[in-house]
XYZ file of C-alpha atoms in Angstrom:
681
model
C 81.947 252.248 106.223
C 80.253 255.271 107.938
C 83.434 256.555 109.294
C 85.533 255.928 106.175
C 82.705 258.359 104.554
C 82.847 260.896 107.146
C 86.646 260.916 107.018
C 86.564 261.312 103.072
C 83.858 264.587 103.571
C 86.317 265.911 105.661
C 89.684 265.699 103.482
C 87.736 266.755 101.096
C 87.098 270.247 103.130
C 90.691 271.007 103.745
C 93.233 272.712 101.537
C 95.622 270.653 100.065
C 99.471 270.852 100.436
C 102.056 267.572 101.216
C 101.843 267.559 105.112
C 98.445 267.192 104.557
C 98.162 264.756 102.264
C 100.539 262.498 103.504
C 98.149 263.055 106.903
C 94.933 262.244 104.905
C 96.814 259.390 103.347
C 97.446 258.070 107.006
C 94.310 258.316 108.567
C 92.715 256.924 105.554
C 95.055 254.219 105.660
C 94.363 253.492 109.440
C 90.468 253.754 109.247
C 90.556 250.849 106.122
C 92.401 248.725 108.596
C 90.465 249.384 111.364
C 87.037 248.415 109.476
C 89.047 245.198 108.109
C 89.710 244.206 111.720
C 86.516 244.978 112.811
C 84.749 243.104 109.975
C 87.135 240.185 110.413
C 86.447 239.947 114.233
C 82.711 239.848 113.441
C 83.001 237.291 111.477
C 85.261 235.043 113.973
C 82.462 236.141 116.657
C 80.007 234.258 114.711
C 81.811 231.271 113.355
C 82.890 230.574 116.943
C 79.151 230.664 118.150
C 78.161 228.546 115.464
C 80.650 226.209 116.476
C 79.738 226.543 120.219
C 75.743 225.892 119.245
C 76.933 223.055 117.085
C 79.221 221.636 120.115
C 76.341 221.988 122.597
C 74.242 220.224 120.526
C 76.761 217.298 120.009
C 77.013 217.255 123.784
C 73.100 217.249 124.094
C 72.888 214.145 121.856
C 75.665 212.050 123.614
C 74.072 213.181 126.819
C 70.506 211.948 125.583
C 71.838 208.698 124.186
C 74.010 207.761 127.230
C 71.196 208.476 129.393
C 73.257 210.989 131.513
C 71.762 213.572 133.983
C 73.430 216.453 135.218
C 72.697 218.183 138.066
C 73.767 221.299 139.853
C 74.413 221.485 143.616
C 74.440 225.303 145.077
C 76.622 224.322 148.260
C 75.826 227.788 150.306
C 71.667 226.674 149.570
C 72.341 223.018 150.154
C 69.748 222.766 147.268
C 70.213 220.535 144.004
C 68.550 221.237 140.780
C 68.398 219.038 137.166
C 70.961 220.892 134.355
C 70.083 217.952 131.891
C 67.200 215.032 132.530
C 64.458 214.499 135.217
C 66.321 212.674 137.789
C 64.887 215.208 140.431
C 61.871 216.914 140.716
C 61.332 220.197 138.655
C 61.532 222.433 141.671
C 64.997 220.649 142.421
C 65.371 218.724 146.050
C 67.139 219.590 149.604
C 70.501 218.010 149.507
C 69.519 216.115 152.653
C 66.404 215.171 151.337
C 68.349 213.351 148.461
C 69.943 211.092 150.688
C 66.967 209.311 150.794
C 67.263 208.110 147.187
C 70.140 207.089 147.761
C 70.565 203.013 149.229
C 71.383 203.382 152.682
C 74.526 200.844 152.245
C 75.769 203.814 149.968
C 75.278 206.886 151.590
C 78.520 207.126 153.255
C 80.515 206.991 149.876
C 78.316 209.503 148.130
C 78.713 211.859 151.993
C 82.547 211.291 151.653
C 82.242 211.943 147.614
C 80.274 215.397 148.300
C 82.880 216.744 151.111
C 85.728 216.148 149.034
C 84.589 218.694 146.636
C 82.832 220.317 148.665
C 85.520 221.283 150.992
C 88.087 221.900 148.018
C 90.138 218.410 149.054
C 89.557 218.212 145.156
C 88.227 219.680 142.106
C 87.351 217.013 140.698
C 86.170 213.506 141.889
C 84.091 210.289 140.792
C 81.820 207.517 142.974
C 79.283 204.812 142.105
C 75.940 204.401 144.330
C 73.029 203.179 144.103
C 69.664 205.820 143.590
C 65.989 204.554 143.590
C 64.681 205.928 140.118
C 61.349 206.012 141.557
C 62.066 209.090 143.093
C 59.598 210.179 145.922
C 57.325 206.788 145.173
C 60.017 205.073 147.001
C 59.638 201.940 145.294
C 63.241 200.810 145.844
C 63.836 200.497 142.141
C 68.043 200.882 142.628
C 70.034 201.756 139.697
C 74.034 201.910 139.637
C 74.966 205.052 139.230
C 78.544 206.334 138.246
C 78.750 210.334 139.452
C 81.320 212.682 137.871
C 81.719 215.974 140.124
C 83.301 218.635 139.060
C 83.119 221.942 141.628
C 82.942 225.589 140.412
C 84.622 228.466 142.117
C 83.655 231.997 142.413
C 86.578 233.303 140.972
C 90.150 231.538 140.632
C 91.449 232.998 144.205
C 88.390 231.512 145.739
C 89.081 228.545 148.708
C 85.352 226.728 148.647
C 83.684 225.938 145.461
C 79.617 227.484 145.304
C 78.689 224.991 142.965
C 78.970 221.582 142.494
C 78.191 219.852 138.941
C 77.365 216.272 138.721
C 77.314 214.095 135.753
C 75.439 210.615 136.616
C 75.865 207.783 133.962
C 73.247 204.852 134.697
C 75.955 201.864 134.786
C 73.173 199.372 135.821
C 73.282 196.738 132.975
C 77.290 197.186 133.237
C 78.121 196.560 136.594
C 74.950 193.714 136.408
C 77.093 192.419 133.280
C 80.124 192.203 135.224
C 79.195 190.793 138.211
C 77.399 187.944 136.257
C 80.810 187.337 134.445
C 82.387 187.540 137.949
C 79.984 185.067 139.268
C 80.308 182.299 136.408
C 84.266 182.871 136.536
C 84.056 182.429 140.200
C 81.619 179.274 139.419
C 83.923 177.466 137.302
C 86.801 178.223 138.976
C 85.431 176.818 142.417
C 84.438 173.317 140.439
C 88.336 173.275 139.284
C 89.469 174.209 142.798
C 87.303 171.968 144.308
C 87.512 168.717 141.916
C 88.634 165.121 143.602
C 91.125 165.060 140.652
C 94.684 167.287 140.534
C 94.381 169.033 137.198
C 96.988 171.498 135.840
C 97.266 173.236 132.756
C 100.625 173.912 131.090
C 101.179 175.670 127.489
C 102.481 174.507 124.397
C 106.198 175.179 125.695
C 105.164 172.742 128.554
C 105.148 176.198 131.299
C 103.034 175.365 133.967
C 99.963 177.802 133.744
C 97.354 176.920 136.661
C 96.668 174.049 139.165
C 94.145 173.424 141.481
C 94.260 172.510 145.374
C 94.109 168.591 144.889
C 97.180 169.026 142.188
C 98.931 171.003 144.820
C 98.242 168.664 148.338
C 99.737 165.136 145.638
C 102.803 167.031 144.250
C 103.358 168.782 147.800
C 103.505 172.430 146.552
C 105.422 174.716 148.869
C 103.527 177.487 147.778
C 100.335 178.600 145.362
C 103.295 179.494 142.815
C 105.991 176.793 144.009
C 109.266 177.364 141.293
C 110.128 174.271 141.249
C 106.685 173.331 139.141
C 106.254 176.702 137.692
C 110.046 176.988 136.332
C 110.926 173.658 134.961
C 109.418 172.629 131.561
C 106.550 169.755 131.740
C 108.793 168.027 129.229
C 112.026 168.166 131.815
C 110.544 166.362 134.334
C 111.662 162.583 135.189
C 108.501 160.961 134.627
C 107.604 162.747 131.335
C 111.380 163.308 129.432
C 111.098 160.041 128.092
C 106.894 159.825 127.501
C 106.309 163.484 125.358
C 107.584 164.070 122.238
C 107.402 167.996 121.988
C 107.100 167.990 118.507
C 103.802 166.458 118.379
C 102.385 165.531 122.465
C 100.222 162.916 122.257
C 97.581 161.644 124.867
C 98.875 159.401 127.338
C 97.016 157.518 130.376
C 99.409 155.578 132.917
C 99.851 154.581 136.455
C 103.256 154.446 137.988
C 104.711 155.593 141.408
C 105.973 158.956 141.527
C 108.670 160.357 143.569
C 109.890 163.806 143.520
C 112.720 163.685 145.999
C 112.890 167.761 145.750
C 109.253 167.851 147.305
C 109.367 164.718 149.191
C 106.128 163.236 147.022
C 106.323 159.053 147.304
C 103.242 157.691 146.123
C 101.271 155.651 143.905
C 99.304 157.807 141.437
C 96.976 157.940 137.848
C 98.129 159.915 135.540
C 96.817 161.474 132.164
C 98.278 163.926 129.654
C 95.608 165.250 127.065
C 96.934 167.461 124.356
C 94.590 170.267 122.881
C 95.329 171.234 119.369
C 93.773 174.555 116.959
C 92.004 173.924 113.900
C 95.080 174.146 112.156
C 97.027 171.492 114.098
C 99.230 173.903 116.104
C 99.266 172.647 119.668
C 97.281 175.403 121.860
C 97.972 173.694 125.789
C 98.120 170.448 127.536
C 95.919 169.131 130.031
C 97.615 167.279 133.234
C 95.383 165.365 135.537
C 96.318 163.063 138.431
C 94.849 161.121 141.300
C 96.231 159.290 144.250
C 95.919 155.338 143.847
C 97.786 154.743 147.193
C 94.509 153.818 149.109
C 92.953 152.210 146.294
C 96.387 150.063 145.557
C 95.901 149.579 149.779
C 92.586 148.225 149.487
C 93.259 145.892 146.663
C 96.408 144.228 148.964
C 93.929 144.225 151.807
C 90.777 142.476 149.735
C 93.662 140.301 149.036
C 93.923 139.699 152.707
C 90.397 139.497 153.380
C 90.303 136.716 151.091
C 92.636 134.745 153.499
C 90.831 135.731 156.422
C 87.264 134.670 154.898
C 88.941 131.061 154.390
C 89.940 130.812 158.126
C 86.671 132.006 159.183
C 84.882 129.502 157.564
C 86.976 126.840 159.186
C 85.656 128.559 162.492
C 82.247 128.631 161.442
C 81.637 125.345 162.599
C 83.039 125.875 165.901
C 80.917 128.679 166.545
C 77.566 126.199 165.635
C 78.405 124.324 168.089
C 78.432 127.282 170.453
C 75.337 128.240 169.265
C 74.171 124.688 169.593
C 74.964 125.036 173.427
C 73.196 128.396 173.766
C 69.933 126.732 172.717
C 70.249 123.870 174.690
C 70.599 125.800 177.709
C 68.806 128.809 177.140
C 64.812 129.023 176.962
C 64.952 129.430 173.098
C 63.615 127.093 170.482
C 64.397 126.898 166.214
C 61.769 126.344 164.294
C 61.579 125.675 160.171
C 57.978 126.113 158.490
C 56.990 124.019 155.017
C 54.850 126.048 152.965
C 54.059 123.161 150.774
C 53.252 120.761 153.997
C 51.584 123.679 156.142
C 53.831 122.748 158.600
C 56.590 124.297 161.594
C 58.287 122.017 162.984
C 60.677 123.364 166.457
C 64.017 122.146 167.596
C 66.098 122.408 170.571
C 68.972 123.266 169.688
C 69.824 123.095 165.885
C 68.963 119.276 165.147
C 67.102 117.818 168.019
C 63.113 118.095 167.032
C 60.867 118.759 169.937
C 57.279 118.611 168.059
C 55.824 119.015 164.537
C 52.360 121.375 164.318
C 50.400 121.497 161.228
C 49.334 125.405 160.622
C 45.682 124.909 161.551
C 47.246 123.726 165.185
C 49.542 126.592 165.698
C 47.167 128.938 165.001
C 44.941 127.889 168.227
C 47.649 128.798 170.232
C 47.601 132.569 169.412
C 45.093 135.053 170.947
C 45.401 138.508 168.918
C 48.484 138.457 167.166
C 49.214 139.135 163.441
C 50.687 135.645 163.079
C 47.409 134.327 163.834
C 46.282 136.111 161.037
C 49.683 135.727 158.930
C 49.279 131.598 159.097
C 45.689 131.489 157.486
C 47.266 134.568 154.529
C 50.854 132.374 154.857
C 52.220 133.230 151.615
C 51.595 137.190 151.728
C 52.521 137.772 155.370
C 55.799 135.984 155.825
C 56.993 136.794 152.279
C 59.246 139.261 154.195
C 61.138 138.727 157.408
C 58.849 139.744 160.373
C 59.628 140.333 164.447
C 56.843 140.125 166.685
C 56.212 140.734 170.398
C 53.050 138.434 170.931
C 50.991 137.008 173.936
C 50.191 133.127 173.622
C 49.234 130.047 174.994
C 52.508 127.551 175.735
C 54.047 125.484 172.729
C 56.074 123.046 174.242
C 54.115 122.342 177.569
C 50.169 121.631 178.330
C 48.704 124.537 180.148
C 46.162 127.503 179.036
C 48.283 130.151 180.944
C 48.980 132.742 178.867
C 53.270 133.378 178.021
C 55.059 136.495 176.269
C 56.918 135.407 173.092
C 59.535 137.145 170.816
C 59.039 135.554 167.317
C 61.300 136.446 164.036
C 60.445 134.992 161.446
C 62.900 135.025 157.886
C 61.565 133.551 154.842
C 63.856 130.983 152.589
C 63.273 130.895 148.446
C 64.503 128.518 146.058
C 66.866 129.025 142.979
C 64.193 130.350 140.877
C 62.820 132.835 143.849
C 59.746 131.198 144.916
C 59.441 130.768 148.783
C 59.489 127.414 150.424
C 58.994 128.571 153.676
C 60.364 130.306 156.840
C 62.493 129.731 159.345
C 63.638 131.670 162.655
C 63.225 131.501 166.760
C 60.861 131.973 169.409
C 62.012 133.301 172.629
C 59.835 133.326 175.901
C 60.566 136.945 177.388
C 57.887 136.613 180.263
C 60.754 137.774 182.963
C 61.834 140.657 180.781
C 58.480 141.850 179.898
C 57.731 141.795 183.922
C 60.559 143.784 184.846
C 59.951 145.863 182.090
C 56.611 146.406 183.592
C 57.962 147.410 187.025
C 60.593 149.259 185.503
C 57.818 151.337 183.954
C 55.764 152.001 186.612
C 58.443 153.333 188.391
C 59.479 155.563 185.818
C 55.827 157.240 186.094
C 56.470 157.885 189.447
C 59.743 159.640 188.603
C 58.325 161.088 185.800
C 55.216 162.485 187.554
C 57.667 164.096 190.637
C 59.732 165.825 187.721
C 57.108 166.954 185.701
C 55.356 169.372 188.111
C 58.482 170.597 188.636
C 59.191 171.488 185.089
C 55.476 172.641 184.782
C 56.606 174.867 187.228
C 59.811 176.512 185.735
C 58.093 176.209 181.994
C 55.177 178.299 183.554
C 57.433 181.159 185.064
C 59.253 181.385 181.891
C 56.180 181.676 179.880
C 54.480 184.503 181.889
C 57.914 187.064 182.178
C 59.203 186.662 178.935
C 56.889 189.407 177.569
C 57.607 192.215 179.845
C 61.050 191.231 179.676
C 61.162 191.115 176.115
C 59.883 194.263 176.268
C 62.045 195.785 178.194
C 65.385 194.508 176.461
C 63.894 195.808 173.185
C 62.814 199.053 174.092
C 66.317 199.378 176.499
C 68.265 198.680 173.097
C 66.324 201.635 171.266
C 66.342 204.358 174.168
C 69.981 205.465 172.908
C 68.842 205.636 169.506
C 66.234 208.615 170.341
C 66.978 211.757 169.784
C 64.216 214.055 171.421
C 63.431 214.032 175.044
C 59.669 213.871 174.457
C 60.473 209.988 172.391
C 62.928 209.114 175.653
C 60.490 209.740 178.187
C 57.509 207.657 176.388
C 59.693 204.797 176.112
C 60.996 205.062 179.612
C 57.438 205.214 180.541
C 56.581 201.803 178.460
C 60.385 200.463 180.003
C 58.818 201.425 183.593
C 54.970 199.945 182.769
C 56.778 196.381 181.659
C 58.924 196.416 184.984
C 56.186 196.768 187.252
C 54.107 194.372 184.989
C 57.056 191.725 185.110
C 57.479 192.479 189.138
C 53.695 191.323 189.398
C 53.958 188.519 186.973
C 56.526 186.820 189.508
C 54.486 187.615 192.443
C 51.708 185.636 190.828
C 53.493 183.087 189.616
C 55.300 181.941 193.063
C 51.753 182.159 194.335
C 50.282 180.028 191.853
C 49.205 177.208 193.940
C 47.182 179.972 195.698
C 45.119 180.859 192.510
C 41.635 178.864 194.104
C 41.922 181.024 197.501
C 42.083 184.240 195.975
C 45.962 185.058 195.454
C 45.754 187.202 192.723
C 45.752 190.841 193.913
C 43.869 193.760 192.100
C 45.043 197.248 192.821
C 42.929 199.449 190.860
C 44.029 202.779 189.823
C 43.022 205.923 187.506
C 44.611 205.552 184.238
C 43.924 206.723 180.898
C 43.724 203.198 179.186
C 43.270 204.818 175.636
C 46.856 205.754 176.117
C 47.903 202.211 178.111
C 46.137 200.218 175.331
C 48.636 202.116 172.781
C 51.429 201.363 174.699
C 50.713 197.759 175.043
C 49.858 196.834 171.292
C 53.149 198.836 170.508
C 54.994 196.169 172.618
C 52.717 193.239 171.141
C 52.803 194.025 167.818
C 56.985 193.071 167.792
C 55.856 189.166 168.217
C 53.959 188.707 165.132
C 57.029 187.459 162.846
C 55.103 185.962 160.069
C 54.709 188.567 156.982
C 51.084 186.713 155.848
C 49.709 187.743 159.584
C 48.667 191.006 160.297
C 48.751 193.056 163.428
C 45.349 195.307 163.957
C 44.917 197.535 166.546
C 40.898 199.111 167.413
C 41.353 201.898 170.026
C 38.016 203.834 169.407
C 38.883 206.802 171.969
C 41.285 209.273 172.201
C 41.490 209.339 175.845
C 39.707 206.873 178.095
C 39.945 207.931 181.891
C 38.746 205.233 184.197
C 39.665 203.099 187.394
C 41.307 199.821 186.960
C 44.470 197.761 187.469
C 46.409 198.282 184.424
C 49.006 195.718 184.851
C 46.335 193.005 185.162
C 44.579 193.972 181.829
C 47.566 194.400 180.267
C 48.613 190.472 181.488
C 45.277 189.324 179.784
C 45.662 191.333 177.027
C 49.388 189.771 176.507
C 48.153 186.761 176.921
C 45.215 186.789 174.166
C 47.795 187.832 171.786
C 50.398 185.167 172.692
C 47.834 182.616 172.028
C 46.774 183.974 169.063
C 50.316 184.427 167.081
C 50.711 180.256 168.366
C 48.060 179.232 166.151
C 47.828 182.082 163.561
C 50.154 181.656 160.115
C 48.082 183.777 158.229
C 45.239 186.559 157.820
C 45.285 188.822 161.108
C 45.276 189.390 164.934
C 42.749 192.112 165.698
C 42.925 193.484 169.404
C 40.261 196.030 170.634
C 38.011 197.411 172.914
C 34.918 199.587 173.763
C 32.985 201.199 176.826
C 29.285 199.473 177.209
C 26.967 202.404 178.485
C 24.668 200.247 180.097
C 26.468 197.403 181.953
C 25.220 194.046 180.926
C 26.627 192.943 184.724
C 25.650 195.950 186.495
C 23.245 198.936 185.519
C 24.742 201.213 187.894
C 28.445 201.097 185.674
C 29.755 200.426 182.514
C 31.499 197.820 181.054
C 34.680 197.748 179.447
C 34.943 195.136 176.615
C 38.508 193.837 175.689
C 38.793 191.272 172.590
C 41.164 189.659 170.725
C 40.310 187.979 167.229
C 42.507 185.936 165.052
C 42.012 184.266 161.881
C 44.121 181.171 163.561
C 43.276 177.212 163.787
C 39.973 177.964 165.755
C 38.364 175.528 168.743
C 36.481 172.943 168.576
C 32.875 173.635 170.434
C 33.825 170.437 173.467
C 37.079 171.990 174.053
C 36.022 176.137 174.484
C 34.495 175.712 178.478
C 38.133 173.373 179.564
C 40.810 175.900 177.717
C 40.641 177.635 180.325
C 41.745 175.021 183.219
C 45.275 175.118 184.517
C 48.029 173.328 182.074
C 45.372 172.568 179.545
C 46.840 172.363 175.847
C 44.673 171.242 172.550
C 47.918 171.003 171.092
C 51.191 169.454 172.441
C 52.972 170.461 169.907
C 52.630 174.039 170.463
C 55.159 175.999 172.790
C 53.106 177.140 175.872
C 52.627 175.713 179.541
C 48.685 175.922 179.375
C 48.794 178.484 182.246
C 47.914 181.862 180.372
C 44.441 181.195 180.090
C 43.717 180.245 183.787
C 45.754 183.366 184.843
C 43.024 185.657 182.822
C 39.877 183.979 184.266
C 41.690 184.208 187.747
C 41.848 187.897 187.380
C 38.460 187.847 185.143
C 36.797 186.958 188.441
C 38.840 188.890 191.035
C 37.733 191.842 189.186
C 34.018 190.574 189.042
C 34.234 190.253 185.410
C 33.622 187.710 182.619
C 35.742 185.911 180.548
C 34.933 183.994 177.405
C 35.921 182.504 173.598
C 33.713 182.234 170.395
C 34.637 180.012 167.543
C 32.899 178.638 164.867
C 35.113 175.282 165.465
C 38.564 174.219 163.810
C 39.939 176.671 161.020
C 37.609 179.123 161.545
C 39.577 181.095 164.302
C 38.907 182.306 167.746
C 37.962 185.700 169.531
C 38.637 185.669 173.667
C 37.207 188.890 175.129
C 37.086 189.688 178.676
C 34.176 191.938 180.152
C 34.975 194.070 183.462
C 32.734 196.544 185.301
C 34.426 199.863 184.943
C 33.251 203.770 185.169
C 34.230 206.161 182.367
C 35.100 209.430 184.073
């Protein structure tokens, strides 16, 4: 408007002629048009800004409603920041650090996703991964995130992008619901597939929809989608052609011999057709079940044959009874029958020849210490069930006071009302058999003693070498995974220490028989026991596998240089911890040491006191002294040879030290300790 007024003032000062008038008119029109265009442009800009603000508000609301997060990754700085939401800390997070919040199994997926965008392979991409929503707390609160990434370039000619914008949407509920639905579908599918009856579904036109495995087996499907069955209608099958009315399918149940020449089916089957109708009466689908009853039919025929065989067997029973009679006549065996009402017992030689009859009171006198003696007093209770006993008693069928072994089998018999009438059974003299068994037992024990010594020796070797060998194998597996030379040297140092210990253990075990004559050799050397103690504890910590047991290490010194046989002390600590692990199932196992300035055993030097405290089964007072003897085990069901503590005792004696245990008794835990003279340097 200002420009227009200035033009009018200029025109008013100029003398007018025709050309001048035309010029003035043109200038005026141009000015008006320019002013109008500027106004229109300004209005459009304002409208555009308003629309942008409106769209921005809509997008912001959409992101908030959808629980979306927007991140920007600066590729050059390798730093990610929040654009929308608070998924990352306020100052952002290093690119590599952010991978710690991604589930270990999904990190390779996200790396490939970022790589495709960062290298320019794709301008847009997406992936799904699990993200720890707890952030820096690292609580493992995993959520499924769908990440849609867009690469931003510096300009149109850019080769590699400078930023990656990632929109993350929480899909946890959706994915878990899909998994649940899939699991449910798989569950019903497995039930359908694993049914012992062949099942199939047909549509209302009689076209096969699906079958289970059993159906395919019975009808010899050539493939899972056998064209013969899927292309032919159920109504056209020979078995149902005259039975099913396509206009109104009724339920059918029948047994028949099924023959399908095209598929080699020839068996007896039980079939059922069940139509399913909608509420309006329209046929929805047809269920069909089939069961192969060929074996059942064969069993029926077999039962008929068995009936004939039983009749023939009954005819042979008499012959068998005659043979049994012969066996009882020729063997040292007697048959007996007891009468509950008369309280008498009659003995027979064979099935019918009576030997003698005794009253219960007379029979009791023949038993010395046998359940039958008391059973005859309380007859109804004891003999109401079948009994079998081996008993030592006085002779039943001849005079004499010698004792003999008899095997007695008794079986109760009842009347039609279930009331016990008495018992019957056999008495067998097994003196010769018992004597042979006793001799065999003695010979077996002598043979077992020889084998037991060999087994104990082999078990001792296995028990003692397992600890260093496990450490060598375990740290050898870890060694290739380490990245720094310092870490590798530390692991190599532990492996070498255990190798040295393993060699010493093998030498000791081979010389175990000479422990009483000073077979344990002590080779003291200067060592930083604080570092050595950390090494052995790191190795032994792996032995504590139960989650309810805590392994505690108490190392009071950063450095403790002294002179001792480090490998032997490791052997003692290892045996202490090994025993604690066996008997401790909850609580803690604590290993520690301390240096005592004024030695308990020697005032000129100090003592190194090492202990292992556990909250395990504990040791009764009466067993605390003998557990350090060779091959002593308080619980035969716990793995071990009983040699470890005896070796510890030998090591303590060789070091001129002491060894002991403290325990309040069973269920109160134990503390094993060793005290050896040493000098702190």
